[in-house]
Amino acid sequence: DIMSSKDVSQTLWSIGHMKITDSAIVYPLACKAAEMAQSGQFNSQELANIVWALSKTDFDDADIISPLTTEIRKPSLLDTTTPQEAANVLYALGKMNIRDVDTFSSMNAVLMRQLDEATSQTIANALWAHDNVNLQAPRQLFDSWAKEKLNIVGLYLDNGTKIEIIHNTADENE
């Protein structure tokens, strides 16, 4: 009956990967994960995997998700959260239509701190999540994605107003 944090995380990840939506299977494991999160038993990777997995099972109980996102926002876990994990959490919250402003802000901070390590797909997933829950994404996320995927750079006034988009040819000439 005793499951480790790794057992719960991997079990839910597998269920999410297989897109099992039977609440008789998903709900008890989600409750177990929330309980374990409240006692600080997960690392950032496990938490990100659990939240992602639950989004794949059509789970959307914000009361069960909340202890998971509260835990991943702890400074000790934020320090070890990767851009991929942050984007997975954002994507999952977006998919579940959970507008958790504090978690979006914390995961944005992870992405911004490690923007050079984030792939364009990671950034695109984060941008999609913001749009899906009607939250403004940090401009740097969009600019980074646009530069990498579209090779364009936006220019802004000090007040944030976009004044021009230019095609970045510097990389092509190198």
GROMACS .gro file of C-alpha atoms in nm:
model
  174
    1ASP     CA    1   0.000   0.000   0.000
    2ILE     CA    2   0.294   0.235   0.051
    3MET     CA    3   0.396   0.415  -0.267
    4SER     CA    4   0.706   0.630  -0.297
    5SER     CA    5   0.700   0.969  -0.467
    6LYS     CA    6   0.870   0.806  -0.765
    7ASP     CA    7   0.602   0.532  -0.777
    8VAL     CA    8   0.318   0.785  -0.775
    9SER     CA    9   0.486   1.010  -1.030
   10GLN     CA   10   0.571   0.729  -1.271
   11THR     CA   11   0.231   0.564  -1.235
   12LEU     CA   12   0.048   0.888  -1.309
   13TRP     CA   13   0.289   0.968  -1.594
   14SER     CA   14   0.210   0.628  -1.748
   15ILE     CA   15  -0.163   0.680  -1.704
   16GLY     CA   16  -0.134   1.022  -1.864
   17HIS     CA   17   0.077   0.888  -2.149
   18MET     CA   18  -0.191   0.625  -2.218
   19LYS     CA   19  -0.463   0.891  -2.176
   20ILE     CA   20  -0.662   0.682  -1.932
   21THR     CA   21  -0.957   0.893  -1.822
   22ASP     CA   22  -1.133   0.652  -1.584
   23SER     CA   23  -1.187   0.860  -1.270
   24ALA     CA   24  -1.192   0.545  -1.056
   25ILE     CA   25  -0.825   0.504  -1.149
   26VAL     CA   26  -0.710   0.865  -1.182
   27TYR     CA   27  -0.883   1.035  -0.889
   28PRO     CA   28  -0.739   0.821  -0.604
   29LEU     CA   29  -0.388   0.859  -0.744
   30ALA     CA   30  -0.436   1.233  -0.790
   31CYS     CA   31  -0.552   1.259  -0.428
   32LYS     CA   32  -0.249   1.057  -0.313
   33ALA     CA   33  -0.021   1.289  -0.512
   34ALA     CA   34  -0.183   1.599  -0.359
   35GLU     CA   35  -0.143   1.451  -0.011
   36MET     CA   36   0.222   1.367  -0.072
   37ALA     CA   37   0.286   1.714  -0.219
   38GLN     CA   38   0.155   1.874   0.099
   39SER     CA   39   0.418   1.686   0.295
   40GLY     CA   40   0.698   1.783   0.056
   41GLN     CA   41   0.774   1.438  -0.084
   42PHE     CA   42   0.822   1.528  -0.453
   43ASN     CA   43   1.102   1.687  -0.650
   44SER     CA   44   1.032   1.936  -0.931
   45GLN     CA   45   1.049   1.674  -1.206
   46GLU     CA   46   0.799   1.449  -1.030
   47LEU     CA   47   0.559   1.739  -0.972
   48ALA     CA   48   0.582   1.858  -1.332
   49ASN     CA   49   0.523   1.503  -1.457
   50ILE     CA   50   0.221   1.459  -1.231
   51VAL     CA   51   0.057   1.787  -1.335
   52TRP     CA   52   0.127   1.710  -1.703
   53ALA     CA   53  -0.010   1.355  -1.663
   54LEU     CA   54  -0.329   1.475  -1.500
   55SER     CA   55  -0.389   1.715  -1.787
   56LYS     CA   56  -0.369   1.422  -2.028
   57THR     CA   57  -0.642   1.233  -1.840
   58ASP     CA   58  -0.901   1.513  -1.870
   59PHE     CA   59  -0.857   1.579  -1.498
   60ASP     CA   60  -0.932   1.938  -1.401
   61ASP     CA   61  -0.999   1.945  -1.027
   62ALA     CA   62  -0.822   2.265  -0.923
   63ASP     CA   63  -0.849   2.170  -0.554
   64ILE     CA   64  -0.638   1.860  -0.617
   65ILE     CA   65  -0.395   2.041  -0.851
   66SER     CA   66  -0.342   2.328  -0.606
   67PRO     CA   67  -0.120   2.140  -0.355
   68LEU     CA   68   0.097   2.023  -0.646
   69THR     CA   69   0.144   2.373  -0.786
   70THR     CA   70   0.188   2.522  -0.440
   71GLU     CA   71   0.470   2.277  -0.378
   72ILE     CA   72   0.651   2.340  -0.707
   73ARG     CA   73   0.647   2.714  -0.627
   74LYS     CA   74   0.863   2.663  -0.318
   75PRO     CA   75   1.201   2.835  -0.363
   76SER     CA   76   1.397   2.515  -0.305
   77LEU     CA   77   1.210   2.345  -0.589
   78LEU     CA   78   1.206   2.648  -0.818
   79ASP     CA   79   1.586   2.647  -0.802
   80THR     CA   80   1.592   2.298  -0.953
   81THR     CA   81   1.302   2.335  -1.198
   82THR     CA   82   1.411   2.319  -1.563
   83PRO     CA   83   1.256   2.521  -1.845
   84GLN     CA   84   1.101   2.200  -1.980
   85GLU     CA   85   0.938   2.124  -1.644
   86ALA     CA   86   0.814   2.484  -1.612
   87ALA     CA   87   0.665   2.476  -1.961
   88ASN     CA   88   0.505   2.136  -1.894
   89VAL     CA   89   0.336   2.275  -1.583
   90LEU     CA   90   0.216   2.580  -1.776
   91TYR     CA   91   0.095   2.366  -2.066
   92ALA     CA   92  -0.093   2.136  -1.827
   93LEU     CA   93  -0.258   2.424  -1.643
   94GLY     CA   94  -0.356   2.576  -1.977
   95LYS     CA   95  -0.499   2.245  -2.098
   96MET     CA   96  -0.699   2.210  -1.774
   97ASN     CA   97  -0.808   2.577  -1.795
   98ILE     CA   98  -0.669   2.645  -1.449
   99ARG     CA   99  -0.578   3.013  -1.423
  100ASP     CA  100  -0.328   2.992  -1.137
  101VAL     CA  101  -0.161   3.334  -1.153
  102ASP     CA  102   0.098   3.253  -0.884
  103THR     CA  103   0.213   2.936  -1.059
  104PHE     CA  104   0.222   3.105  -1.399
  105SER     CA  105   0.436   3.381  -1.248
  106SER     CA  106   0.673   3.132  -1.081
  107MET     CA  107   0.709   2.916  -1.391
  108ASN     CA  108   0.766   3.231  -1.600
  109ALA     CA  109   1.049   3.324  -1.363
  110VAL     CA  110   1.207   2.981  -1.423
  111LEU     CA  111   1.176   3.023  -1.800
  112MET     CA  112   1.314   3.376  -1.795
  113ARG     CA  113   1.606   3.278  -1.571
  114GLN     CA  114   1.700   2.994  -1.806
  115LEU     CA  115   1.576   3.134  -2.136
  116ASP     CA  116   1.892   3.030  -2.321
  117GLU     CA  117   1.823   2.668  -2.227
  118ALA     CA  118   1.458   2.675  -2.337
  119THR     CA  119   1.372   2.531  -2.677
  120SER     CA  120   1.139   2.714  -2.911
  121GLN     CA  121   0.882   2.435  -2.856
  122THR     CA  122   0.908   2.484  -2.478
  123ILE     CA  123   0.846   2.855  -2.523
  124ALA     CA  124   0.561   2.795  -2.768
  125ASN     CA  125   0.390   2.563  -2.517
  126ALA     CA  126   0.424   2.826  -2.245
  127LEU     CA  127   0.285   3.097  -2.474
  128TRP     CA  128  -0.009   2.876  -2.570
  129ALA     CA  129  -0.086   2.811  -2.203
  130HIS     CA  130  -0.092   3.183  -2.123
  131ASP     CA  131  -0.328   3.245  -2.413
  132ASN     CA  132  -0.555   2.957  -2.316
  133VAL     CA  133  -0.614   3.095  -1.964
  134ASN     CA  134  -0.615   3.458  -2.080
  135LEU     CA  135  -0.295   3.566  -1.904
  136GLN     CA  136  -0.035   3.799  -2.051
  137ALA     CA  137   0.290   3.616  -2.122
  138PRO     CA  138   0.620   3.794  -2.059
  139ARG     CA  139   0.720   3.979  -2.374
  140GLN     CA  140   1.069   3.823  -2.364
  141LEU     CA  141   0.916   3.477  -2.408
  142PHE     CA  142   0.742   3.579  -2.727
  143ASP     CA  143   1.044   3.772  -2.853
  144SER     CA  144   1.270   3.473  -2.793
  145TRP     CA  145   1.034   3.239  -2.977
  146ALA     CA  146   0.986   3.484  -3.266
  147LYS     CA  147   1.361   3.532  -3.304
  148GLU     CA  148   1.436   3.160  -3.308
  149LYS     CA  149   1.141   3.035  -3.513
  150LEU     CA  150   1.067   3.331  -3.740
  151ASN     CA  151   1.402   3.511  -3.734
  152ILE     CA  152   1.233   3.841  -3.647
  153VAL     CA  153   1.303   4.088  -3.370
  154GLY     CA  154   1.045   4.323  -3.223
  155LEU     CA  155   1.143   4.676  -3.126
  156TYR     CA  156   0.961   4.847  -2.838
  157LEU     CA  157   0.933   5.189  -2.682
  158ASP     CA  158   1.012   5.222  -2.311
  159ASN     CA  159   0.640   5.195  -2.231
  160GLY     CA  160   0.624   4.854  -2.403
  161THR     CA  161   0.450   4.972  -2.719
  162LYS     CA  162   0.565   4.777  -3.023
  163ILE     CA  163   0.693   5.012  -3.290
  164GLU     CA  164   0.841   4.781  -3.552
  165ILE     CA  165   0.920   4.424  -3.639
  166ILE     CA  166   1.237   4.372  -3.838
  167HIS     CA  167   1.379   4.066  -4.009
  168ASN     CA  168   1.701   3.971  -3.834
  169THR     CA  169   1.964   3.909  -4.100
  170ALA     CA  170   2.266   3.913  -3.870
  171ASP     CA  171   2.256   3.535  -3.821
  172GLU     CA  172   2.228   3.470  -4.194
  173ASN     CA  173   2.543   3.669  -4.270
  174GLU     CA  174   2.763   3.495  -4.016
   0.00000   0.00000   0.00000
